[in-house]
Every structure is written in C-alpha cells, then in structure tokens.
Amino acid sequence: MSAQQAAHLLDSIRAGIPLSRIAVPTSGVPGNGDAAGREARPASESGSAGPGAEGVRVPPRSQRLCTLLAATAQAHPQRLAFVDSPHKSVWSGRPAISWTYAAAAEIVGRLANGLRTWRLAPASRIGIALAGSSESFLAYLAVEAAGHIPCLLPLDLDEEALLVAVQAAALPAIITQSRCGALAPAERLCRVAVRYFGLRYLAAFGPDVPDGVINLDAMALDGTGGPHAPGPGGLISFAGGDPARPVHRSGDALLAAIAVHLVTARVLPGDRILSLLPQGDLRGLVTGLGAALVGGAGLETLPVFEARSFAAALDRPLPTRLVAPAALERNLAASRLPATLDSIVLAHRAPGRLGPRWLSPEAGRPIVDVVAFDETALLTGARDANDVALTLACPERGPLFSTLMALRRDADGRLAFRGRACHAEPLQREIAPTEMADAWNASAFLSGVEDGQTLAIHRA
C-alpha cells in the first residue's frame, strides 16, 4: 500500500468511516487468501458513513474509538464486537458475555452518562485498571464518550507502584474490578485512595464491590444512554511499564498508529481478532481494540491464559487473526493450526531479539511482526514482504509512510522516528501537550545488524 493510500485510510478513520464501510486496496499485502471475497458486502454495508450516535458526523480531527463503535453499531448492529473467554467466571466471578456492536454501544452510552455525573473537568484523566476482557473495552470507550482521557494502568502493579502511577498521572478517578484471580484490584485501589487525596472517584465492576466504591454494574443496568460528549480522544500509558513515566498520545496520533498497523495487519469486516496480549499499553490497544473498531471486526481476548480455552477458541470456524506475544512463536510452530487462521501477529517489545524464527508465511497466512518501542512507536511488517528486520537494518528500503511514520537509522545504529503515528511525549502536570512537529525524534534504542538483518534491538 502506498503512502497516499495509507493517508487516505487515516482520513477515512477521522471522518468516522470504519473499514467496514470503505474500500482499501489489498494489493501489496501478502497472504490475504480469499480476503477480497470476504470484503464484498451487500449494498447496505457500503458507502460513506452516516451520522453516528450523536446524530451528526463527528468533525474529522475529533474522531475517537467510541464514535467508530457507534458508526458500526448503527450500520451493523448484530455484528459481534467483544467476546469473553468461556472460563472468565473462574478468575473474575463474572459471566462470559458476547457483545454485539449494538449492545456494546448501548452500555457504553449508559456508562458514559454515569461518568458525566461525576464532578470532573472536561478532558480529565480517568485510570482504567482492568483485565483485558469486555469490561475493559466498554470502560475505555465510555471514558472517551464522557469526554475524558483514558489512562491505562497495568493490573499487575503492586500497591506502591499503583500509588506512583496515580500520582504521576494525577488521576482524579479510576475504573477497576473487584476480582482478578487471587488479586483484589478494587480493595488495593481503596488503599491507594487513602494515601492520595487527589483520587476522588473509584468505581468497579463486581461481584462484591467494596463499600465506598461506585458499582459500575448498577450504573450500566439502571442508567440511560445519551449523546457522546466532545473530547480530545487519545490516551495515557506508561513507557516500559514504568509507573513513574506516564506518556500522552493525542487522539490523532492514536488513529495514525492504528492506520499504519492496519496497512500490513489487514483486518476485514466480520473478522475475529483473537488476542493473547495484555491490554494495558499502546501495543495491546492498537493490535486489539483499535484494529477491531477501525476494521469493523470482533475482538476476543484471553486475559488469563488457559491452554484448553485457547485451543477451543482457535478451533472455532471463523476467519481469525491471532495476536500473540512473540515468546509463543515456537509453541505455535509446534501446534496444529486450523485452516481458518488467516494471519498470526507476533508482538515484540524493544529491547529484544528478533529471532530465531520458527514460523514461516504460508499461502493465505502471513506472519506479521509488531515491534513496540516503549509507548512511542509501533513498527509492523510481514515476513517475506516488508520484514521489520530488514526495515530496521535499512529503513530506506522499508515501506514506511512519510506522511504518517518514518524511521531513520544513524551510522551508530541509533533509531529515530518522525510522523503522526509516533507522536507521543512525557506527561507533565499543568503543561498542555505540544502540537506535533514534523521533526526527527531520537529514540532510546539502537539496532544491531548482522548479515544485513536486524538481530537485536538494544537500549542506547
């Protein structure tokens, strides 16, 4: 896909048009198999996007993931959006639910209406400390729809680290859950709230929500929906999972990162993304919720990995795009993979090695590598096509898109990024984020090259 086509994809997303309602050429993307046939839709599923849940088209640069959800819910209400793993009740005490786009949009509207009753300034930062199940996606979208900015809090942070993260991001409110295996996140955050007086609202999904914590199940069941509030979109996450290093990414930069990823990791309307990644950072968000909502696909996650549930999920007769940590590559290579598996996305995190490789592309099944450089940039490439190893070794040979993302490798191996897709900056209190400048930003990484291929990425 050319730079012009990639820019067109981003412009379409900004205009509120998911991939389910636009035509993006698939030429140059390997291994799509019968993708062209699956993309053909009835006339009712084609054309430009109409008004969203608000009744009017969202201005181009005000587009958010919550409005993309609303657009697909209006066009294809019965399409599956989020699917929980069957053993969810074992570790969370909550039933596994499959959400259509219409049902998800309804609950997002109710939760957003409830969040707006909290006395928070517009565009406040609301923490989300949830496992990567449907509740985390509904909460993220509801925070956006209420006009606020989601802040992804890794659920595995201990009390001291959570306190550091909440203070560093200056969070006035957090959404969490009462149970996650042996953890009790809501109780842990109650103790954090006692130590940080700036945390004014704490809400949780049940069961057994602690006293003094707002019950989000009651809010979703008893509340009413309403129009989305205007908001900036974007998110706050933590570089390298460090609770002392919050990073802000604007809504436009988030959409650009999703668009660049989807140029290679093609997701089609009605597909299923089966993700094994944690949903607490940019890598998980772009390859999971972002890719699903932009593509008009469904998203199924396994927050607590269990082999039998994974095997059962993989065997369902649905076009599936698997997203997995790169550490599982050897295990996947030794497994029986169903014919319905359309692609495998392997997620890496810098620093680290890009090998050895156990999986090779097959006809109709590309192997896609995604490398996360802290919370700044995601580099996506398909093996035997736009391989990330070759791109990191010789960026000038790589199919990067200068309007959205460009990569430079200096003589000493130091990497630098430029473009909307990699515009993120440290969050600073009382200081407004800067506008994106078209300038090179040196990263904290360098690539080690041998035999013309990148074997390792190191911290500079």
Coordinates of C-alpha atoms in Angstrom, one line a residue:
M1 CA 0.0 0.0 0.0
S2 CA 1.3 3.4 -1.0
A3 CA 1.8 6.4 1.3
Q4 CA -1.1 8.0 -0.4
Q5 CA -3.4 5.1 0.3
A6 CA -2.2 5.0 3.9
A7 CA -3.0 8.7 4.3
H8 CA -6.4 8.1 2.8
L9 CA -7.1 5.3 5.3
L10 CA -6.3 7.7 8.2
D11 CA -8.5 10.4 6.7
S12 CA -11.4 7.9 6.4
I13 CA -11.0 6.9 10.0
R14 CA -11.0 10.6 11.1
A15 CA -14.2 11.0 9.1
G16 CA -15.9 8.3 11.2
I17 CA -15.8 5.6 8.4
P18 CA -14.6 2.2 9.7
L19 CA -13.0 -0.2 7.2
S20 CA -16.4 -2.0 7.1
R21 CA -17.7 1.0 5.1
I22 CA -14.8 1.9 2.9
A23 CA -12.7 0.1 0.2
V24 CA -9.0 -0.1 0.8
P25 CA -6.9 -1.9 -1.8
T26 CA -5.3 -5.1 -0.6
S27 CA -2.6 -5.1 -3.3
G28 CA 0.9 -5.4 -1.8
V29 CA -0.4 -7.1 1.4
P30 CA 0.7 -10.8 1.3
G31 CA -1.4 -13.8 2.2
N32 CA -4.9 -12.3 2.1
G33 CA -6.2 -15.5 0.5
D34 CA -10.0 -15.0 0.0
A35 CA -9.9 -11.6 1.6
A36 CA -11.2 -9.9 -1.5
G37 CA -14.2 -12.2 -1.5
R38 CA -14.9 -11.7 2.2
E39 CA -14.7 -8.0 1.8
A40 CA -17.5 -7.9 -0.7
R41 CA -20.6 -6.8 1.2
P42 CA -24.2 -6.1 0.4
A43 CA -25.1 -2.6 -0.8
S44 CA -26.4 -1.8 2.7
E45 CA -22.8 -2.1 4.0
S46 CA -21.1 0.1 1.5
G47 CA -20.9 3.8 1.0
S48 CA -19.9 6.7 3.3
A49 CA -20.6 6.7 7.0
G50 CA -23.8 8.4 8.1
P51 CA -24.4 10.2 11.4
G52 CA -23.2 8.4 14.5
A53 CA -24.9 8.1 17.8
E54 CA -24.8 11.8 18.3
G55 CA -26.9 12.4 15.2
V56 CA -24.2 14.4 13.4
R57 CA -20.9 13.5 11.7
V58 CA -18.0 14.0 14.1
P59 CA -15.6 16.6 12.8
P60 CA -12.6 14.9 11.2
R61 CA -10.0 15.6 13.8
S62 CA -12.3 14.9 16.7
Q63 CA -12.7 11.2 15.8
R64 CA -12.4 8.7 18.6
L65 CA -12.7 5.0 19.0
C66 CA -16.1 5.4 20.8
T67 CA -17.6 7.1 17.7
L68 CA -16.2 4.4 15.4
L69 CA -18.1 1.9 17.7
A70 CA -21.3 3.9 17.3
A71 CA -20.9 4.1 13.5
T72 CA -20.6 0.3 13.1
A73 CA -23.4 -0.3 15.6
Q74 CA -25.6 1.9 13.5
A75 CA -24.7 0.1 10.2
H76 CA -24.3 -3.5 11.5
P77 CA -25.9 -3.7 15.0
Q78 CA -25.8 -7.6 15.2
R79 CA -22.2 -7.9 14.3
L80 CA -20.1 -9.3 17.2
A81 CA -17.8 -6.7 18.8
F82 CA -16.4 -8.3 22.0
V83 CA -16.3 -12.0 23.1
D84 CA -15.2 -13.1 26.6
S85 CA -13.4 -16.4 27.2
P86 CA -15.5 -19.3 28.5
H87 CA -13.6 -19.6 31.7
K88 CA -13.9 -15.9 32.6
S89 CA -16.1 -16.7 35.7
V90 CA -13.3 -18.8 37.2
W91 CA -10.9 -15.9 37.6
S92 CA -13.3 -12.9 37.8
G93 CA -16.6 -14.1 39.2
R94 CA -18.3 -12.6 36.2
P95 CA -20.1 -14.4 33.4
A96 CA -18.7 -14.6 29.9
I97 CA -20.7 -12.4 27.5
S98 CA -20.6 -12.0 23.8
W99 CA -21.4 -8.4 22.9
T100 CA -22.8 -7.2 19.6
Y101 CA -21.9 -3.8 18.4
A102 CA -25.4 -2.5 19.2
A103 CA -25.3 -3.9 22.8
A104 CA -21.8 -2.6 23.4
A105 CA -22.8 0.9 22.1
E106 CA -25.8 0.9 24.4
I107 CA -23.8 0.0 27.5
V108 CA -21.0 2.5 26.6
G109 CA -23.7 5.2 26.4
R110 CA -25.1 4.3 29.8
L111 CA -21.7 4.2 31.5
A112 CA -20.7 7.5 29.8
N113 CA -23.8 9.1 31.1
G114 CA -23.0 7.9 34.6
L115 CA -19.4 9.1 34.4
R116 CA -20.7 12.6 33.4
T117 CA -22.4 12.9 36.7
W118 CA -19.0 12.9 38.4
R119 CA -17.8 16.4 39.1
L120 CA -14.8 16.2 36.8
A121 CA -13.5 18.9 34.5
P122 CA -13.7 18.1 30.8
A123 CA -10.8 16.1 29.4
S124 CA -9.9 14.7 32.9
R125 CA -7.7 11.6 33.1
I126 CA -9.5 8.5 34.2
G127 CA -7.5 5.4 35.1
I128 CA -8.5 2.0 33.8
A129 CA -7.2 -0.9 35.9
L130 CA -8.9 -3.9 34.3
A131 CA -8.0 -7.2 32.8
G132 CA -8.4 -7.3 29.0
S133 CA -11.9 -8.6 28.9
S134 CA -15.1 -6.9 27.6
E135 CA -15.4 -4.7 30.7
S136 CA -12.0 -3.0 29.9
F137 CA -13.1 -2.2 26.4
L138 CA -16.5 -0.9 27.5
A139 CA -14.8 1.2 30.2
Y140 CA -12.2 2.7 27.8
L141 CA -14.9 3.7 25.3
A142 CA -17.2 5.1 28.0
V143 CA -14.4 7.3 29.3
E144 CA -13.9 8.6 25.8
A145 CA -17.7 9.1 25.3
A146 CA -17.9 11.0 28.6
G147 CA -15.3 13.5 27.2
H148 CA -12.3 12.3 29.2
I149 CA -8.9 10.7 28.5
P150 CA -8.3 7.0 29.4
C151 CA -5.2 6.2 31.3
L152 CA -4.1 2.5 31.1
L153 CA -3.0 1.2 34.4
P154 CA -1.3 -2.3 34.2
L155 CA -3.2 -4.6 36.5
D156 CA -0.1 -6.3 37.8
L157 CA 1.2 -3.2 39.5
D158 CA 1.5 -3.6 43.3
E159 CA 0.2 -1.0 45.7
E160 CA 3.3 1.1 45.9
A161 CA 3.7 1.1 42.1
L162 CA 0.0 2.0 41.7
L163 CA 0.4 4.9 44.0
V164 CA 3.3 6.2 42.0
A165 CA 1.4 5.8 38.7
V166 CA -1.7 7.5 40.0
Q167 CA 0.3 10.5 41.4
A168 CA 2.4 10.8 38.2
A169 CA -0.6 10.9 36.0
A170 CA -2.6 13.0 38.5
L171 CA -5.7 10.8 38.2
P172 CA -8.9 12.0 39.9
A173 CA -10.8 8.8 39.1
I174 CA -10.2 5.1 38.4
I175 CA -12.3 2.3 37.0
T176 CA -11.4 -1.2 38.1
Q177 CA -12.9 -4.6 39.1
S178 CA -13.3 -6.4 42.3
R179 CA -11.7 -9.7 41.4
C180 CA -8.9 -10.9 39.1
G181 CA -7.7 -14.3 40.1
A182 CA -6.0 -14.0 43.5
L183 CA -5.9 -10.2 43.1
A184 CA -8.5 -7.8 44.6
P185 CA -7.8 -4.7 42.5
A186 CA -10.7 -2.6 44.0
E187 CA -9.5 -3.2 47.5
R188 CA -5.9 -2.4 46.6
L189 CA -7.0 0.9 45.0
C190 CA -9.0 1.7 48.1
R191 CA -5.8 1.7 50.0
V192 CA -4.2 3.9 47.3
A193 CA -7.1 6.4 47.6
V194 CA -6.4 6.7 51.3
R195 CA -2.8 7.7 50.5
Y196 CA -3.6 10.0 47.6
F197 CA -6.3 12.6 48.2
G198 CA -6.4 13.7 44.6
L199 CA -8.2 10.4 43.8
R200 CA -11.8 11.4 44.2
Y201 CA -13.8 8.6 42.4
L202 CA -13.2 4.9 42.5
A203 CA -15.6 2.6 40.6
A204 CA -15.5 -1.1 39.9
F205 CA -17.3 -4.0 38.2
G206 CA -18.4 -6.7 40.6
P207 CA -19.0 -9.1 42.2
D208 CA -18.8 -7.9 45.8
V209 CA -17.8 -4.3 45.1
P210 CA -16.3 -2.9 48.3
D211 CA -18.1 -0.3 50.4
G212 CA -17.5 3.2 49.2
V213 CA -16.7 2.1 45.6
I214 CA -19.2 3.0 42.9
N215 CA -20.8 -0.1 41.4
L216 CA -20.5 0.0 37.6
D217 CA -22.8 -2.9 37.1
A218 CA -25.6 -0.9 38.7
M219 CA -24.6 2.1 36.6
A220 CA -24.8 0.0 33.4
L221 CA -28.1 -1.7 34.3
D222 CA -30.0 1.2 35.8
G223 CA -28.6 4.1 33.7
T224 CA -29.7 5.6 30.5
G225 CA -27.7 6.4 27.4
G226 CA -27.2 9.8 25.8
P227 CA -25.1 11.6 23.2
H228 CA -21.4 11.5 23.4
A229 CA -19.7 14.4 25.0
P230 CA -17.0 16.2 22.9
G231 CA -13.5 15.1 23.9
P232 CA -9.9 15.0 22.8
G233 CA -9.5 11.2 22.4
G234 CA -6.0 9.8 22.8
L235 CA -4.7 8.0 25.9
I236 CA -2.1 8.0 28.6
S237 CA 0.1 4.9 29.1
F238 CA 3.4 4.2 30.8
A239 CA 6.7 3.9 29.0
G240 CA 8.2 0.4 29.6
G241 CA 5.5 -0.2 32.2
D242 CA 7.3 2.3 34.5
P243 CA 4.7 3.9 36.8
A244 CA 6.8 7.0 37.1
R245 CA 6.9 7.6 33.3
P246 CA 3.4 8.4 32.0
V247 CA 3.2 9.2 28.3
H248 CA 0.5 11.1 26.5
R249 CA -0.7 10.3 23.0
S250 CA -3.2 12.5 21.2
G251 CA -6.3 11.1 19.5
D252 CA -4.9 11.9 16.1
A253 CA -1.6 10.2 16.9
L254 CA -3.5 7.1 18.1
L255 CA -5.6 6.8 14.9
A256 CA -2.4 7.3 12.9
A257 CA -0.7 4.4 14.7
I258 CA -3.7 2.2 14.1
A259 CA -3.8 3.1 10.4
V260 CA -0.1 2.3 9.9
H261 CA -0.5 -1.0 11.7
L262 CA -3.5 -2.0 9.6
V263 CA -1.7 -1.3 6.3
T264 CA 0.1 -4.6 6.9
A265 CA -2.0 -6.4 9.5
R266 CA -5.1 -6.2 7.3
V267 CA -8.3 -6.7 9.3
L268 CA -11.5 -7.1 7.4
P269 CA -15.2 -6.5 8.4
G270 CA -16.5 -9.5 10.2
D271 CA -13.1 -11.0 11.0
R272 CA -12.3 -12.1 14.5
I273 CA -9.1 -10.9 16.3
L274 CA -8.1 -13.4 19.0
S275 CA -5.6 -11.6 21.2
L276 CA -3.4 -13.0 23.9
L277 CA -1.8 -9.6 24.7
P278 CA -2.3 -7.6 27.9
Q279 CA -4.4 -4.6 27.1
G280 CA -2.6 -2.1 29.3
D281 CA -0.3 -0.4 26.8
L282 CA -0.2 1.0 23.2
R283 CA 0.9 -2.3 21.7
G284 CA -2.2 -4.1 23.1
L285 CA -4.6 -1.3 22.3
V286 CA -3.5 -0.8 18.7
T287 CA -3.4 -4.5 17.8
G288 CA -6.6 -5.3 19.7
L289 CA -9.4 -2.7 20.4
G290 CA -8.1 -0.2 17.8
A291 CA -7.7 -2.7 15.0
A292 CA -11.1 -4.2 15.7
L293 CA -13.1 -1.0 15.8
V294 CA -11.4 0.5 12.7
G295 CA -11.8 -2.8 10.8
G296 CA -15.4 -3.4 11.9
A297 CA -14.2 -6.8 13.4
G298 CA -14.8 -8.7 16.6
L299 CA -12.3 -8.9 19.4
E300 CA -11.9 -12.0 21.6
T301 CA -9.3 -12.0 24.4
L302 CA -7.8 -14.5 26.9
P303 CA -6.6 -12.2 29.8
V304 CA -5.8 -15.3 31.8
F305 CA -4.3 -17.9 29.5
E306 CA -5.6 -21.4 29.7
A307 CA -4.5 -24.0 27.1
R308 CA -7.8 -25.7 26.6
S309 CA -9.7 -22.5 26.3
F310 CA -7.2 -21.2 23.8
A311 CA -7.4 -24.4 21.7
A312 CA -11.2 -24.2 21.7
A313 CA -11.1 -20.6 20.7
L314 CA -8.7 -21.2 17.9
D315 CA -10.8 -24.1 16.5
R316 CA -14.0 -22.0 16.1
P317 CA -14.9 -21.9 12.4
L318 CA -14.4 -18.2 12.0
P319 CA -11.8 -16.2 10.0
T320 CA -9.3 -15.4 12.8
R321 CA -6.4 -13.2 13.1
L322 CA -4.3 -14.3 16.1
V323 CA -2.3 -11.7 18.1
A324 CA 0.2 -13.3 20.4
P325 CA 3.4 -12.4 22.3
A326 CA 6.5 -13.2 20.3
A327 CA 7.7 -15.6 23.0
L328 CA 4.9 -18.0 22.0
E329 CA 6.2 -18.4 18.4
R330 CA 8.0 -21.7 19.0
N331 CA 4.9 -23.2 20.7
L332 CA 2.7 -22.1 17.8
A333 CA 5.0 -23.6 15.3
A334 CA 4.7 -26.9 17.1
S335 CA 0.9 -26.8 17.2
R336 CA -1.8 -27.8 14.8
L337 CA -3.1 -24.5 13.4
P338 CA -6.6 -24.5 11.8
A339 CA -7.3 -23.5 8.2
T340 CA -9.4 -20.6 9.4
L341 CA -6.4 -18.9 10.9
D342 CA -5.8 -16.1 8.4
S343 CA -2.8 -14.5 10.0
I344 CA -0.5 -14.5 13.0
V345 CA 0.7 -11.3 14.5
L346 CA 3.7 -11.7 16.8
A347 CA 4.2 -8.8 19.2
H348 CA 7.7 -7.9 20.3
R349 CA 8.9 -5.2 22.8
A350 CA 12.2 -3.4 22.4
P351 CA 14.8 -4.0 23.6
G352 CA 15.0 -7.6 22.5
R353 CA 16.0 -10.1 19.8
L354 CA 14.2 -10.7 16.5
G355 CA 14.9 -14.4 16.3
P356 CA 15.2 -17.3 15.9
R357 CA 12.2 -17.6 13.7
W358 CA 10.0 -20.7 13.9
L359 CA 7.1 -19.7 11.8
S360 CA 7.2 -19.1 8.0
P361 CA 4.4 -17.5 5.9
E362 CA 2.1 -19.8 4.0
A363 CA -0.3 -19.2 1.2
G364 CA -3.1 -17.2 2.7
R365 CA -1.5 -17.0 6.2
P366 CA 1.0 -14.1 6.6
I367 CA 3.2 -13.9 9.7
V368 CA 3.3 -10.3 10.9
D369 CA 5.8 -8.9 13.4
V370 CA 5.0 -5.9 15.5
V371 CA 7.8 -4.2 17.5
A372 CA 6.9 -1.7 20.2
F373 CA 9.4 1.0 21.1
D374 CA 8.2 1.9 24.5
E375 CA 5.0 3.9 24.0
T376 CA 6.4 6.0 21.2
A377 CA 6.1 3.9 18.0
L378 CA 4.9 0.5 16.6
L379 CA 6.7 -0.9 13.6
T380 CA 4.7 -3.6 11.8
G381 CA 5.9 -5.8 8.9
A382 CA 5.1 -9.0 7.2
R383 CA 7.7 -11.7 6.8
D384 CA 8.9 -12.2 3.2
A385 CA 7.4 -8.8 2.3
N386 CA 8.1 -5.7 4.4
D387 CA 10.1 -7.6 7.1
V388 CA 10.7 -5.5 10.2
A389 CA 14.3 -6.9 10.5
L390 CA 15.2 -5.6 7.0
T391 CA 13.4 -2.3 7.7
L392 CA 15.3 -1.7 10.9
A393 CA 18.6 -2.6 9.1
C394 CA 17.9 -0.4 6.0
P395 CA 15.0 2.0 6.6
E396 CA 15.3 3.5 3.2
R397 CA 14.3 0.0 1.8
G398 CA 11.3 -0.3 4.0
P399 CA 7.6 0.5 3.1
L400 CA 7.2 3.2 5.7
F401 CA 4.8 6.1 5.1
S402 CA 6.5 9.5 5.3
T403 CA 3.1 11.2 6.0
L404 CA 2.4 9.0 9.0
M405 CA 5.6 7.4 10.1
A406 CA 9.2 7.5 9.1
L407 CA 12.2 5.7 10.5
R408 CA 15.9 6.7 10.4
R409 CA 18.9 4.6 11.4
D410 CA 22.1 6.6 12.1
A411 CA 25.6 5.4 11.5
D412 CA 25.9 4.2 15.1
G413 CA 22.7 2.2 14.8
R414 CA 20.6 4.8 16.8
L415 CA 17.0 4.8 15.7
A416 CA 14.8 8.0 15.2
F417 CA 11.1 8.3 14.3
R418 CA 9.1 11.0 12.7
G419 CA 5.4 11.5 11.9
R420 CA 1.9 11.5 13.4
A421 CA 1.9 7.8 14.2
C422 CA 4.8 8.1 16.6
H423 CA 4.0 11.4 18.2
A424 CA 3.9 10.9 22.0
E425 CA 5.5 12.8 24.8
P426 CA 6.0 12.5 28.6
L427 CA 3.0 13.7 30.5
Q428 CA 3.7 16.8 32.6
R429 CA 1.3 18.3 35.1
E430 CA -0.3 21.6 34.3
I431 CA 1.6 21.7 30.9
A432 CA -0.6 21.3 27.8
P433 CA 0.7 18.7 25.3
T434 CA 2.5 20.3 22.4
E435 CA 1.3 20.2 18.8
M436 CA 3.0 17.7 16.6
A437 CA 6.2 19.0 14.9
D438 CA 7.5 17.4 11.7
A439 CA 10.9 16.7 13.2
W440 CA 13.0 13.7 13.9
N441 CA 12.8 12.4 17.5
A442 CA 15.7 10.2 18.6
S443 CA 14.6 7.1 20.4
A444 CA 16.2 5.3 23.3
F445 CA 17.1 2.3 21.0
L446 CA 19.6 1.2 18.5
S447 CA 19.6 -1.8 16.2
G448 CA 22.4 -4.3 15.9
V449 CA 22.8 -5.6 12.4
E450 CA 24.5 -8.8 11.1
D451 CA 24.4 -10.3 7.6
G452 CA 22.1 -7.5 6.5
Q453 CA 19.4 -8.4 9.0
T454 CA 18.5 -6.9 12.4
L455 CA 19.1 -9.5 15.1
A456 CA 18.7 -7.4 18.2
I457 CA 17.4 -4.0 19.4
H458 CA 19.3 -2.5 22.4
R459 CA 18.8 0.5 24.6
A460 CA 21.2 3.2 23.6

